[in-house]
Steps between C-alpha positions, in 0.01 A plus 500: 500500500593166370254292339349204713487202250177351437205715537354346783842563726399860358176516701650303798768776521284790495279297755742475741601828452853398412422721187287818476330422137514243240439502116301192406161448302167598682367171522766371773505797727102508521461141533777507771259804665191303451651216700625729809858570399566933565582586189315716199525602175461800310423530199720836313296760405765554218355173319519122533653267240243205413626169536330208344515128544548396121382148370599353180501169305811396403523403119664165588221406760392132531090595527454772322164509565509430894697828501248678346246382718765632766527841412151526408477418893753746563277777332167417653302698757536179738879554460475865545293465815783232639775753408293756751549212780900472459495900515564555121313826360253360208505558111128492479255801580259424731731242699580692840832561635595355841412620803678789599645560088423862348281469230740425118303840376690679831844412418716703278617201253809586307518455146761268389614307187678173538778544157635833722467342851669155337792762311528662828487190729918510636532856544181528682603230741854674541300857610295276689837411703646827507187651678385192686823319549580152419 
């Protein structure tokens, strides 16, 4: 199987049946389902890596403190609930999946540590090839 380019030409594929599967982030394949397209996604019982959306402010920033404000934003439970809308899993108990997500206490979430995944990064992405082509 060669790899389709972006990840939306990944769910297009696989909804036109041009491919049998995809590998691409929840998110896209469930909001592609929630809109109509046939497609799915399954979560592997074997574990799911976590993916986060990372914010920063950079040291060189022109307003400091409008970034703050920013990420302070980014970390609220109004943010949270908007993540929920774009079909993002939340980092906050109590905020609710969305519709049609398995609960975050149902998945198997592997354990990983960024220095060994960052080490690891080229030959990971040549296996990656080798099994997946590309």
């Amino acid at each position: 199987m060669n790899k389709a380019g972006l990840n939306g030409a990944v769910v297009e594929a696989v909804a036109r049946g041009e491919k049998p599967y995809g590998i691409i982030i929840e998110y896209m394949a469930l909001n592609a389902k929630a809109a109509g397209s046939p497609v799915d996604f399954v979560f592997p019982e074997e574990g799911v890596s976590s993916i986060t959306q990372p914010v920063a402010i950079l040291a060189g920033s022109d307003n400091i403190e409008a970034a703050k404000v920013f990420v302070d934003w980014q970390l609220s439970q109004a943010a949270q609930e908007q993540s929920v809308t774009q079909g993002y899993f939340p980092i906050f108990a109590g905020v609710q999946p969305p519709a049609g997500y398995p609960a975050v206490a149902d998945l198997n979430i592997l354990e990983a540590d960024p220095v060994v995944m960052l080490a690891e990064d080229e030959a990971n992405k040549l296996a990656f090839a080798d099994l997946f082509g590309g």
